[in-house]
mmCIF file of C-alpha atoms in Angstrom:
data_model
loop_
_atom_site.group_PDB
_atom_site.id
_atom_site.type_symbol
_atom_site.label_atom_id
_atom_site.label_comp_id
_atom_site.label_asym_id
_atom_site.label_seq_id
_atom_site.Cartn_x
_atom_site.Cartn_y
_atom_site.Cartn_z
ATOM 1 C CA MET V 1 21.717 -29.938 13.694
ATOM 2 C CA PHE V 2 18.777 -27.604 13.439
ATOM 3 C CA GLY V 3 18.878 -24.025 14.776
ATOM 4 C CA MET V 4 16.598 -22.458 17.229
ATOM 5 C CA ASP V 5 13.173 -20.942 16.637
ATOM 6 C CA VAL V 6 13.454 -17.207 15.965
ATOM 7 C CA ILE V 7 10.367 -14.965 16.207
ATOM 8 C CA CYS V 8 10.746 -11.614 14.389
ATOM 9 C CA LEU V 9 8.163 -9.148 15.763
ATOM 10 C CA VAL V 10 7.776 -6.281 13.254
ATOM 11 C CA ARG V 11 6.199 -3.181 14.923
ATOM 12 C CA GLN V 12 5.100 0.231 13.731
ATOM 13 C CA ASN V 13 6.937 3.003 15.649
ATOM 14 C CA LYS V 14 6.524 6.548 14.410
ATOM 15 C CA ALA V 15 9.287 7.773 16.744
ATOM 16 C CA VAL V 16 12.236 5.980 15.092
ATOM 17 C CA GLN V 17 14.378 7.463 12.334
ATOM 18 C CA GLN V 18 15.805 4.162 11.158
ATOM 19 C CA PRO V 19 15.127 0.442 11.664
ATOM 20 C CA GLN V 20 15.679 -0.508 15.279
ATOM 21 C CA VAL V 21 16.573 -4.116 16.081
ATOM 22 C CA GLU V 22 16.410 -5.586 19.598
ATOM 23 C CA ALA V 23 17.112 -9.200 20.492
ATOM 24 C CA VAL V 24 15.586 -10.737 23.618
ATOM 25 C CA GLY V 25 16.310 -14.260 24.946
ATOM 26 C CA MET V 26 13.176 -16.186 25.716
ATOM 27 C CA GLY V 27 14.726 -19.374 26.971
ATOM 28 C CA ALA V 28 13.992 -21.999 24.322
ATOM 29 C CA TYR V 29 13.768 -19.429 21.460
ATOM 30 C CA LEU V 30 14.967 -16.035 20.378
ATOM 31 C CA LEU V 31 12.756 -12.983 20.032
ATOM 32 C CA ILE V 32 13.867 -10.170 17.660
ATOM 33 C CA ARG V 33 11.864 -6.996 17.826
ATOM 34 C CA ILE V 34 12.057 -4.758 14.747
ATOM 35 C CA ASP V 35 10.715 -1.224 14.905
ATOM 36 C CA LEU V 36 9.883 0.524 11.572
ATOM 37 C CA ASN V 37 8.410 3.832 10.525
ATOM 38 C CA VAL V 38 6.741 2.919 7.167
ATOM 39 C CA GLU V 39 3.562 3.279 5.156
ATOM 40 C CA LYS V 40 2.613 1.523 2.014
ATOM 41 C CA ASN V 41 4.445 4.004 -0.153
ATOM 42 C CA GLU V 42 6.946 5.483 2.282
ATOM 43 C CA TRP V 43 10.012 4.178 4.062
ATOM 44 C CA PHE V 44 11.190 6.416 6.974
ATOM 45 C CA GLY V 45 10.138 9.593 5.111
ATOM 46 C CA LEU V 46 11.391 8.447 1.690
ATOM 47 C CA SER V 47 8.551 8.489 -0.802
ATOM 48 C CA MET V 48 8.232 5.308 -2.862
ATOM 49 C CA GLU V 49 5.509 6.441 -5.172
ATOM 50 C CA ARG V 50 6.350 6.027 -8.802
ATOM 51 C CA PRO V 51 6.318 9.259 -10.858
ATOM 52 C CA SER V 52 3.055 9.659 -12.692
ATOM 53 C CA GLY V 53 2.800 9.262 -16.420
ATOM 54 C CA ALA V 54 4.947 7.332 -18.872
ATOM 55 C CA LEU V 55 8.210 8.450 -17.294
ATOM 56 C CA GLY V 56 7.404 6.431 -14.193
ATOM 57 C CA GLU V 57 7.681 3.199 -16.219
ATOM 58 C CA VAL V 58 11.124 4.050 -17.723
ATOM 59 C CA HIS V 59 14.270 2.175 -16.696
ATOM 60 C CA PRO V 60 16.831 4.698 -15.334
ATOM 61 C CA LYS V 61 19.360 3.800 -18.001
ATOM 62 C CA MET V 62 16.952 4.362 -20.892
ATOM 63 C CA PRO V 63 16.819 7.813 -22.595
ATOM 64 C CA VAL V 64 13.994 9.681 -20.966
ATOM 65 C CA GLU V 65 13.424 12.042 -23.870
ATOM 66 C CA GLY V 66 12.433 9.226 -26.181
ATOM 67 C CA ASN V 67 9.767 7.774 -23.900
ATOM 68 C CA ARG V 68 7.228 10.570 -23.579
ATOM 69 C CA SER V 69 3.524 10.130 -24.020
ATOM 70 C CA PRO V 70 2.068 13.018 -26.022
ATOM 71 C CA ARG V 71 -1.207 12.796 -24.180
ATOM 72 C CA PHE V 72 0.701 12.877 -20.860
ATOM 73 C CA TRP V 73 2.640 16.012 -21.927
ATOM 74 C CA ARG V 74 -0.439 17.793 -23.159
ATOM 75 C CA ARG V 75 -2.186 17.097 -19.799
ATOM 76 C CA LYS V 76 0.881 18.272 -17.867
ATOM 77 C CA LYS V 77 1.179 21.409 -19.998
ATOM 78 C CA ARG V 78 -2.483 22.450 -19.476
ATOM 79 C CA LYS V 79 -2.196 21.877 -15.774
ATOM 80 C CA LYS V 80 1.228 23.351 -15.030
ATOM 81 C CA ARG V 81 1.454 25.962 -17.814
ATOM 82 C CA MET V 82 5.240 25.298 -18.041
ATOM 83 C CA PRO V 83 7.566 25.407 -21.068
ATOM 84 C CA TRP V 84 8.504 22.063 -22.504
ATOM 85 C CA SER V 85 12.100 22.328 -21.344
ATOM 86 C CA ASP V 86 11.027 22.998 -17.697
ATOM 87 C CA MET V 87 8.642 20.048 -17.720
ATOM 88 C CA ASP V 88 11.398 17.784 -19.103
ATOM 89 C CA GLN V 89 13.756 18.803 -16.307
ATOM 90 C CA GLU V 90 11.030 18.460 -13.605
ATOM 91 C CA CYS V 91 10.056 14.932 -14.635
ATOM 92 C CA VAL V 92 13.658 13.850 -14.920
ATOM 93 C CA GLU V 93 14.342 15.074 -11.416
ATOM 94 C CA GLU V 94 11.254 13.229 -10.116
ATOM 95 C CA LEU V 95 12.470 10.044 -11.741
ATOM 96 C CA GLN V 96 15.982 10.467 -10.379
ATOM 97 C CA ASP V 97 14.583 11.060 -6.852
ATOM 98 C CA TYR V 98 12.529 7.903 -7.157
ATOM 99 C CA TYR V 99 15.428 5.687 -8.134
ATOM 100 C CA ARG V 100 17.666 7.268 -5.542
ATOM 101 C CA HIS V 101 15.024 6.504 -2.898
ATOM 102 C CA LEU V 102 14.668 2.979 -4.295
ATOM 103 C CA ALA V 103 18.433 2.310 -3.962
ATOM 104 C CA LEU V 104 18.451 3.648 -0.371
ATOM 105 C CA VAL V 105 15.446 1.481 0.611
ATOM 106 C CA ARG V 106 16.946 -1.636 -1.050
ATOM 107 C CA GLU V 107 20.209 -1.006 0.755
ATOM 108 C CA GLY V 108 18.447 -0.430 4.081
ATOM 109 C CA ILE V 109 16.286 -3.554 3.924
ATOM 110 C CA ALA V 110 19.185 -5.687 2.708
ATOM 111 C CA GLY V 111 21.258 -4.472 5.644
ATOM 112 C CA LEU V 112 18.432 -5.171 8.039
ATOM 113 C CA GLY V 113 18.174 -8.735 6.702
ATOM 114 C CA LYS V 114 21.926 -9.281 7.231
ATOM 115 C CA GLU V 115 21.805 -7.861 10.773
ATOM 116 C CA ILE V 116 18.947 -10.203 11.695
ATOM 117 C CA LEU V 117 20.777 -13.272 10.240
ATOM 118 C CA ALA V 118 23.866 -12.410 12.357
ATOM 119 C CA LEU V 119 22.017 -12.650 15.621
ATOM 120 C CA PRO V 120 21.155 -16.345 16.118
ATOM 121 C CA GLU V 121 22.983 -19.537 15.215
ATOM 122 C CA PRO V 122 23.023 -20.791 11.596
ATOM 123 C CA ASP V 123 20.048 -22.666 10.228
ATOM 124 C CA SER V 124 17.625 -21.123 12.671
ATOM 125 C CA ASN V 125 13.881 -21.252 11.937
ATOM 126 C CA TYR V 126 12.695 -17.657 11.277
ATOM 127 C CA GLN V 127 9.064 -16.707 11.518
ATOM 128 C CA MET V 128 7.514 -13.292 11.247
ATOM 129 C CA VAL V 129 4.802 -11.555 13.342
ATOM 130 C CA TYR V 130 3.492 -8.229 12.131
ATOM 131 C CA ASP V 131 1.624 -5.371 13.781
ATOM 132 C CA LYS V 132 -1.885 -5.107 12.309
ATOM 133 C CA SER V 133 -0.800 -1.963 10.426
ATOM 134 C CA LEU V 134 2.118 -3.781 8.815
ATOM 135 C CA VAL V 135 0.580 -7.133 7.895
ATOM 136 C CA TRP V 136 0.666 -6.070 4.218
ATOM 137 C CA LEU V 137 4.435 -5.927 4.285
ATOM 138 C CA GLY V 138 4.825 -9.739 4.445
ATOM 139 C CA ARG V 139 1.846 -10.747 2.286
ATOM 140 C CA PRO V 140 2.738 -12.139 -1.187
ATOM 141 C CA GLU V 141 -0.478 -10.690 -2.642
ATOM 142 C CA THR V 142 0.724 -7.177 -1.749
ATOM 143 C CA ALA V 143 3.959 -7.751 -3.670
ATOM 144 C CA ARG V 144 2.077 -9.261 -6.661
ATOM 145 C CA ALA V 145 -0.094 -6.161 -6.694
ATOM 146 C CA GLY V 146 3.012 -4.058 -7.396
ATOM 147 C CA ASN V 147 3.868 -2.630 -3.970
ATOM 148 C CA ILE V 148 7.559 -1.938 -4.209
ATOM 149 C CA LEU V 149 8.203 -1.989 -0.475
ATOM 150 C CA ALA V 150 6.632 -5.371 -0.076
ATOM 151 C CA GLN V 151 8.621 -6.724 -3.021
ATOM 152 C CA ILE V 152 11.930 -5.552 -1.564
ATOM 153 C CA TRP V 153 11.040 -6.683 1.966
ATOM 154 C CA GLN V 154 10.053 -10.179 0.897
ATOM 155 C CA LYS V 155 13.224 -10.487 -1.197
ATOM 156 C CA TYR V 156 15.590 -9.900 1.738
ATOM 157 C CA LEU V 157 13.421 -11.255 4.537
ATOM 158 C CA PRO V 158 11.634 -14.189 2.825
ATOM 159 C CA TYR V 159 10.373 -15.783 6.039
ATOM 160 C CA PRO V 160 6.825 -17.091 6.592
ATOM 161 C CA GLU V 161 4.352 -15.564 8.996
ATOM 162 C CA PHE V 162 4.115 -17.339 12.363
ATOM 163 C CA GLN V 163 1.243 -19.893 12.314
ATOM 164 C CA GLY V 164 2.166 -22.214 15.202
ATOM 165 C CA GLN V 165 0.102 -20.520 17.934
ATOM 166 C CA ALA V 166 -2.207 -23.502 18.449
ATOM 167 C CA THR V 167 0.507 -26.209 18.587
ATOM 168 C CA LYS V 168 1.413 -27.931 21.774
ATOM 169 C CA GLN V 169 4.810 -26.340 22.279
ATOM 170 C CA TRP V 170 3.438 -22.778 22.013
ATOM 171 C CA LEU V 171 0.350 -23.496 24.053
ATOM 172 C CA GLU V 172 2.565 -24.785 26.879
ATOM 173 C CA ARG V 173 4.644 -21.580 26.777
ATOM 174 C CA LEU V 174 1.505 -19.467 27.146
ATOM 175 C CA ALA V 175 -0.675 -21.533 29.471
ATOM 176 C CA PRO V 176 -0.354 -21.110 33.270
ATOM 177 C CA GLU V 177 1.608 -23.738 35.210
ATOM 178 C CA ALA V 178 -1.254 -23.969 37.695
ATOM 179 C CA PRO V 179 -4.475 -23.878 35.737
ATOM 180 C CA CYS V 180 -7.789 -22.600 37.129
ATOM 181 C CA PRO V 181 -10.196 -25.312 38.345
ATOM 182 C CA SER V 182 -12.513 -24.685 35.366
ATOM 183 C CA VAL V 183 -11.546 -24.733 31.661
ATOM 184 C CA LEU V 184 -13.452 -23.191 28.826
ATOM 185 C CA ILE V 185 -12.382 -23.862 25.250
ATOM 186 C CA LEU V 186 -13.561 -21.674 22.401
ATOM 187 C CA GLY V 187 -13.017 -23.133 18.915
ATOM 188 C CA MET V 188 -10.362 -25.783 18.206
ATOM 189 C CA GLY V 189 -6.605 -25.991 18.261
ATOM 190 C CA GLU V 190 -4.362 -28.947 17.505
ATOM 191 C CA GLY V 191 -2.466 -28.815 20.775
ATOM 192 C CA ILE V 192 -5.403 -28.535 23.175
ATOM 193 C CA TYR V 193 -5.809 -32.311 23.589
ATOM 194 C CA SER V 194 -2.275 -32.569 25.024
ATOM 195 C CA ILE V 195 -2.861 -29.618 27.340
ATOM 196 C CA LEU V 196 -6.015 -31.178 28.769
ATOM 197 C CA GLU V 197 -4.285 -34.501 29.307
ATOM 198 C CA LYS V 198 -1.409 -32.705 31.099
ATOM 199 C CA HIS V 199 -3.666 -30.808 33.523
ATOM 200 C CA ALA V 200 -6.491 -33.360 33.892
ATOM 201 C CA ARG V 201 -5.824 -33.991 37.577
ATOM 202 C CA LYS V 202 -5.816 -30.293 38.423
ATOM 203 C CA ILE V 203 -9.164 -29.281 36.865
ATOM 204 C CA ARG V 204 -12.728 -29.967 37.922
ATOM 205 C CA GLU V 205 -14.740 -28.850 34.937
ATOM 206 C CA VAL V 206 -14.238 -28.672 31.147
ATOM 207 C CA ARG V 207 -16.643 -26.795 28.864
ATOM 208 C CA TRP V 208 -16.158 -26.589 25.114
ATOM 209 C CA ILE V 209 -17.851 -24.442 22.438
ATOM 210 C CA LEU V 210 -16.874 -25.509 18.954
ATOM 211 C CA PHE V 211 -17.976 -25.287 15.384
ATOM 212 C CA ARG V 212 -19.815 -28.186 13.727
ATOM 213 C CA GLU V 213 -16.958 -28.959 11.372
ATOM 214 C CA ASP V 214 -14.645 -29.501 14.362
ATOM 215 C CA CYS V 215 -16.983 -31.930 16.043
ATOM 216 C CA ASP V 216 -15.570 -34.901 14.137
ATOM 217 C CA GLU V 217 -14.741 -38.456 15.061
ATOM 218 C CA VAL V 218 -11.339 -37.492 16.563
ATOM 219 C CA PHE V 219 -13.072 -35.057 18.899
ATOM 220 C CA GLN V 220 -15.709 -37.626 19.854
ATOM 221 C CA ASN V 221 -13.094 -40.318 20.546
ATOM 222 C CA PHE V 222 -11.036 -37.917 22.708
ATOM 223 C CA ILE V 223 -13.839 -36.904 24.998
ATOM 224 C CA GLU V 224 -14.901 -40.503 25.472
ATOM 225 C CA GLU V 225 -11.356 -41.658 26.250
ATOM 226 C CA PHE V 226 -10.767 -38.591 28.476
ATOM 227 C CA TYR V 227 -13.831 -39.489 30.538
ATOM 228 C CA LEU V 228 -12.844 -43.187 30.841
ATOM 229 C CA GLU V 229 -9.323 -42.322 31.935
ATOM 230 C CA HIS V 230 -9.932 -39.277 34.203
ATOM 231 C CA GLY V 231 -13.603 -39.575 35.105
ATOM 232 C CA LEU V 232 -14.119 -36.012 34.015
ATOM 233 C CA PRO V 233 -16.895 -35.390 31.510
ATOM 234 C CA ILE V 234 -16.523 -32.657 28.857
ATOM 235 C CA ARG V 235 -19.609 -30.605 28.312
ATOM 236 C CA TYR V 236 -19.683 -29.267 24.829
ATOM 237 C CA THR V 237 -21.849 -27.073 22.635
ATOM 238 C CA VAL V 238 -21.833 -27.311 18.832
ATOM 239 C CA ILE V 239 -22.529 -24.061 16.930
ATOM 240 C CA ASP V 240 -22.959 -23.221 13.250
ATOM 241 C CA ASP V 241 -22.659 -19.440 13.367
ATOM 242 C CA VAL V 242 -19.944 -17.197 14.746
ATOM 243 C CA ALA V 243 -22.736 -14.852 15.938
ATOM 244 C CA TYR V 244 -23.188 -17.263 18.915
ATOM 245 C CA PHE V 245 -20.211 -15.736 20.730
ATOM 246 C CA ALA V 246 -21.561 -12.219 20.403
ATOM 247 C CA GLU V 247 -25.229 -13.002 21.068
ATOM 248 C CA THR V 248 -25.007 -15.611 23.860
ATOM 249 C CA GLY V 249 -21.992 -14.352 25.706
ATOM 250 C CA ILE V 250 -19.538 -16.001 28.106
ATOM 251 C CA ASN V 251 -20.392 -16.703 31.729
ATOM 252 C CA CYS V 252 -17.890 -18.144 34.200
ATOM 253 C CA HIS V 253 -18.976 -18.570 37.881
ATOM 254 C CA GLU V 254 -15.605 -19.796 39.132
ATOM 255 C CA ARG V 255 -11.969 -19.187 38.269
ATOM 256 C CA THR V 256 -11.557 -20.244 34.646
ATOM 257 C CA THR V 257 -8.838 -20.618 32.083
ATOM 258 C CA VAL V 258 -10.266 -19.694 28.723
ATOM 259 C CA TYR V 259 -8.493 -21.115 25.644
ATOM 260 C CA ASP V 260 -9.672 -18.849 22.822
ATOM 261 C CA PHE V 261 -8.866 -20.199 19.353
ATOM 262 C CA THR V 262 -11.449 -17.977 17.602
ATOM 263 C CA GLY V 263 -9.024 -15.285 16.446
ATOM 264 C CA SER V 264 -10.521 -11.943 15.722
ATOM 265 C CA LEU V 265 -14.145 -12.958 16.414
ATOM 266 C CA TYR V 266 -15.938 -10.685 18.859
ATOM 267 C CA VAL V 267 -16.976 -12.390 22.070
ATOM 268 C CA THR V 268 -19.443 -10.918 24.511
ATOM 269 C CA ILE V 269 -18.270 -11.345 28.117
ATOM 270 C CA GLN V 270 -21.172 -11.222 30.553
ATOM 271 C CA LYS V 271 -19.467 -12.424 33.741
ATOM 272 C CA MET V 272 -15.997 -13.631 34.648
ATOM 273 C CA PHE V 273 -14.955 -14.853 38.110
ATOM 274 C CA PRO V 274 -12.020 -12.850 39.621
ATOM 275 C CA GLY V 275 -8.676 -14.444 38.855
ATOM 276 C CA SER V 276 -9.749 -15.967 35.552
ATOM 277 C CA ILE V 277 -7.273 -16.069 32.654
ATOM 278 C CA TRP V 278 -8.052 -15.552 29.006
ATOM 279 C CA LEU V 279 -5.543 -17.066 26.609
ATOM 280 C CA ASP V 280 -5.971 -15.385 23.212
ATOM 281 C CA ILE V 281 -4.224 -18.071 21.191
ATOM 282 C CA ARG V 282 -4.382 -16.316 17.818
ATOM 283 C CA PHE V 283 -3.703 -12.870 19.304
ATOM 284 C CA SER V 284 -6.341 -10.443 18.021
ATOM 285 C CA HIS V 285 -5.650 -6.753 18.772
ATOM 286 C CA THR V 286 -9.390 -6.233 18.988
ATOM 287 C CA LYS V 287 -9.716 -8.955 21.666
ATOM 288 C CA TRP V 288 -6.863 -7.478 23.675
ATOM 289 C CA GLU V 289 -8.583 -4.082 23.717
ATOM 290 C CA GLN V 290 -11.992 -5.674 24.496
ATOM 291 C CA ILE V 291 -10.744 -7.631 27.522
ATOM 292 C CA SER V 292 -8.680 -4.731 28.821
ATOM 293 C CA ALA V 293 -11.767 -2.537 28.661
ATOM 294 C CA PHE V 294 -13.823 -5.210 30.455
ATOM 295 C CA SER V 295 -11.318 -5.529 33.323
ATOM 296 C CA LYS V 296 -10.731 -1.832 33.784
ATOM 297 C CA GLY V 297 -11.947 -0.576 37.123
ATOM 298 C CA LYS V 298 -13.724 -3.937 37.966
ATOM 299 C CA LYS V 299 -13.296 -6.425 40.778
ATOM 300 C CA GLU V 300 -13.936 -9.143 38.213
ATOM 301 C CA TYR V 301 -10.318 -8.836 37.043
ATOM 302 C CA LEU V 302 -9.627 -10.893 33.998
ATOM 303 C CA GLU V 303 -5.964 -11.523 33.064
ATOM 304 C CA TYR V 304 -5.324 -11.415 29.293
ATOM 305 C CA ARG V 305 -2.474 -13.423 27.817
ATOM 306 C CA SER V 306 -1.269 -13.850 24.262
ATOM 307 C CA LEU V 307 2.071 -14.532 22.666
ATOM 308 C CA TYR V 308 1.911 -11.089 21.018
ATOM 309 C CA LYS V 309 1.360 -9.348 24.400
ATOM 310 C CA LEU V 310 4.241 -11.416 25.868
ATOM 311 C CA TRP V 311 6.604 -10.451 23.067
ATOM 312 C CA THR V 312 5.560 -6.800 23.183
ATOM 313 C CA GLU V 313 5.924 -6.311 26.930
ATOM 314 C CA LYS V 314 8.953 -8.513 27.591
ATOM 315 C CA GLN V 315 11.575 -6.171 29.122
ATOM 316 C CA LYS V 316 14.868 -5.844 27.257
ATOM 317 C CA LYS V 317 18.005 -6.792 29.098
ATOM 318 C CA TYR V 318 20.475 -4.741 27.084
ATOM 319 C CA ASN V 319 20.577 -1.757 24.775
ATOM 320 C CA ARG V 320 22.115 -3.274 21.687
ATOM 321 C CA PRO V 321 21.903 -6.652 19.944
ATOM 322 C CA TYR V 322 24.275 -9.455 20.810
ATOM 323 C CA PHE V 323 25.057 -12.506 18.726
ATOM 324 C CA LEU V 324 25.541 -16.060 19.931
ATOM 325 C CA ASP V 325 28.771 -17.898 20.447
ATOM 326 C CA SER V 326 28.631 -21.240 18.694
ATOM 327 C CA THR V 327 29.827 -23.163 21.758
ATOM 328 C CA GLU V 328 27.286 -25.701 22.895
ATOM 329 C CA GLU V 329 27.115 -24.689 26.532
ATOM 330 C CA ASN V 330 26.031 -21.138 25.700
ATOM 331 C CA ARG V 331 22.461 -21.150 24.362
ATOM 332 C CA TYR V 332 19.681 -18.689 24.197
ATOM 333 C CA ASN V 333 18.829 -19.159 27.871
ATOM 334 C CA THR V 334 21.683 -16.826 28.826
ATOM 335 C CA LEU V 335 21.017 -14.234 26.167
ATOM 336 C CA GLU V 336 19.129 -11.956 28.477
ATOM 337 C CA THR V 337 22.160 -11.293 30.685
ATOM 338 C CA VAL V 338 24.171 -8.185 29.805
ATOM 339 C CA GLY V 339 27.679 -9.165 28.780
ATOM 340 C CA ALA V 340 26.993 -12.812 29.489
ATOM 341 C CA ARG V 341 29.873 -15.187 28.628
ATOM 342 C CA GLY V 342 29.737 -16.271 25.069
ATOM 343 C CA TYR V 343 28.075 -13.068 23.732
ATOM 344 C CA LYS V 344 29.778 -10.103 22.180
ATOM 345 C CA SER V 345 28.332 -6.848 20.944
ATOM 346 C CA LYS V 346 28.839 -5.904 17.353
ATOM 347 C CA GLN V 347 31.027 -2.992 18.443
ATOM 348 C CA GLU V 348 33.343 -5.332 20.412
ATOM 349 C CA SER V 349 33.660 -8.044 17.830
#
């Protein structure tokens, strides 16, 4: 039996003094929000910068005195004007501080990984979503480049980044139950064909702007079969350059559901009919800010939706994490209820 989907949303929060973990039941899956206060070389105020010079490369169990670079010491002496004995002691202390911080960070991240594993049922499918300022934390290239925080993080939380935004199951969780009479699709997503089939009887118009590489035989066959089955033609525009979205702009003269698969591409919005909905499938922070600015103070209100926005704004239902009872009748759909049957707090267990 496979476990549930678990989305770990990792956010930057300068106000916290230690990692904050909050579990929120989302019905068919579990959301875990993790608040951190980190930079590339700092973990909650603990510096993770290696000491400069040859000493920074020495293992803590190796004799420090026998691993000095003469050039390093000469440079330090000219700059600091200190006796050799004082410089020895200073560098040893720097090295000791570094390894003490390293041990604390490793212990903290390992504990965080265990806490997250204790929340859902076994064999759950973990996927990570990062704030734009923390994307580096989960990227393998950052670890390969020598970033110690990324190396430790990926050791104890070795879960892939969430990439399923465009699949049918996630589109259905984001899309409105009652779609607008007009549909505009920007780009291509694997689950969009199923969504159009599901809502075909409720929509009057479908427009599609896609890149030339996406206008393949599968797409051509779909629009032909869609017209034959539902009598609804799909008007589409093929483009070669992403500049089209910024130069031409988007015009909607009736309530429209926009399925935006373009990611971080900038889109010029010229006119939107009040009550329209913009689904930012690949959740770009820039797009969120752009559409919020467009709607501010206007009658042409445009509702912005994305999974990231949903996960960020979802209200918590309790103040501390709860873990799941293994009984079959108690699933994640009751996790939001404080003290719900089958859930115990860590303090109570």
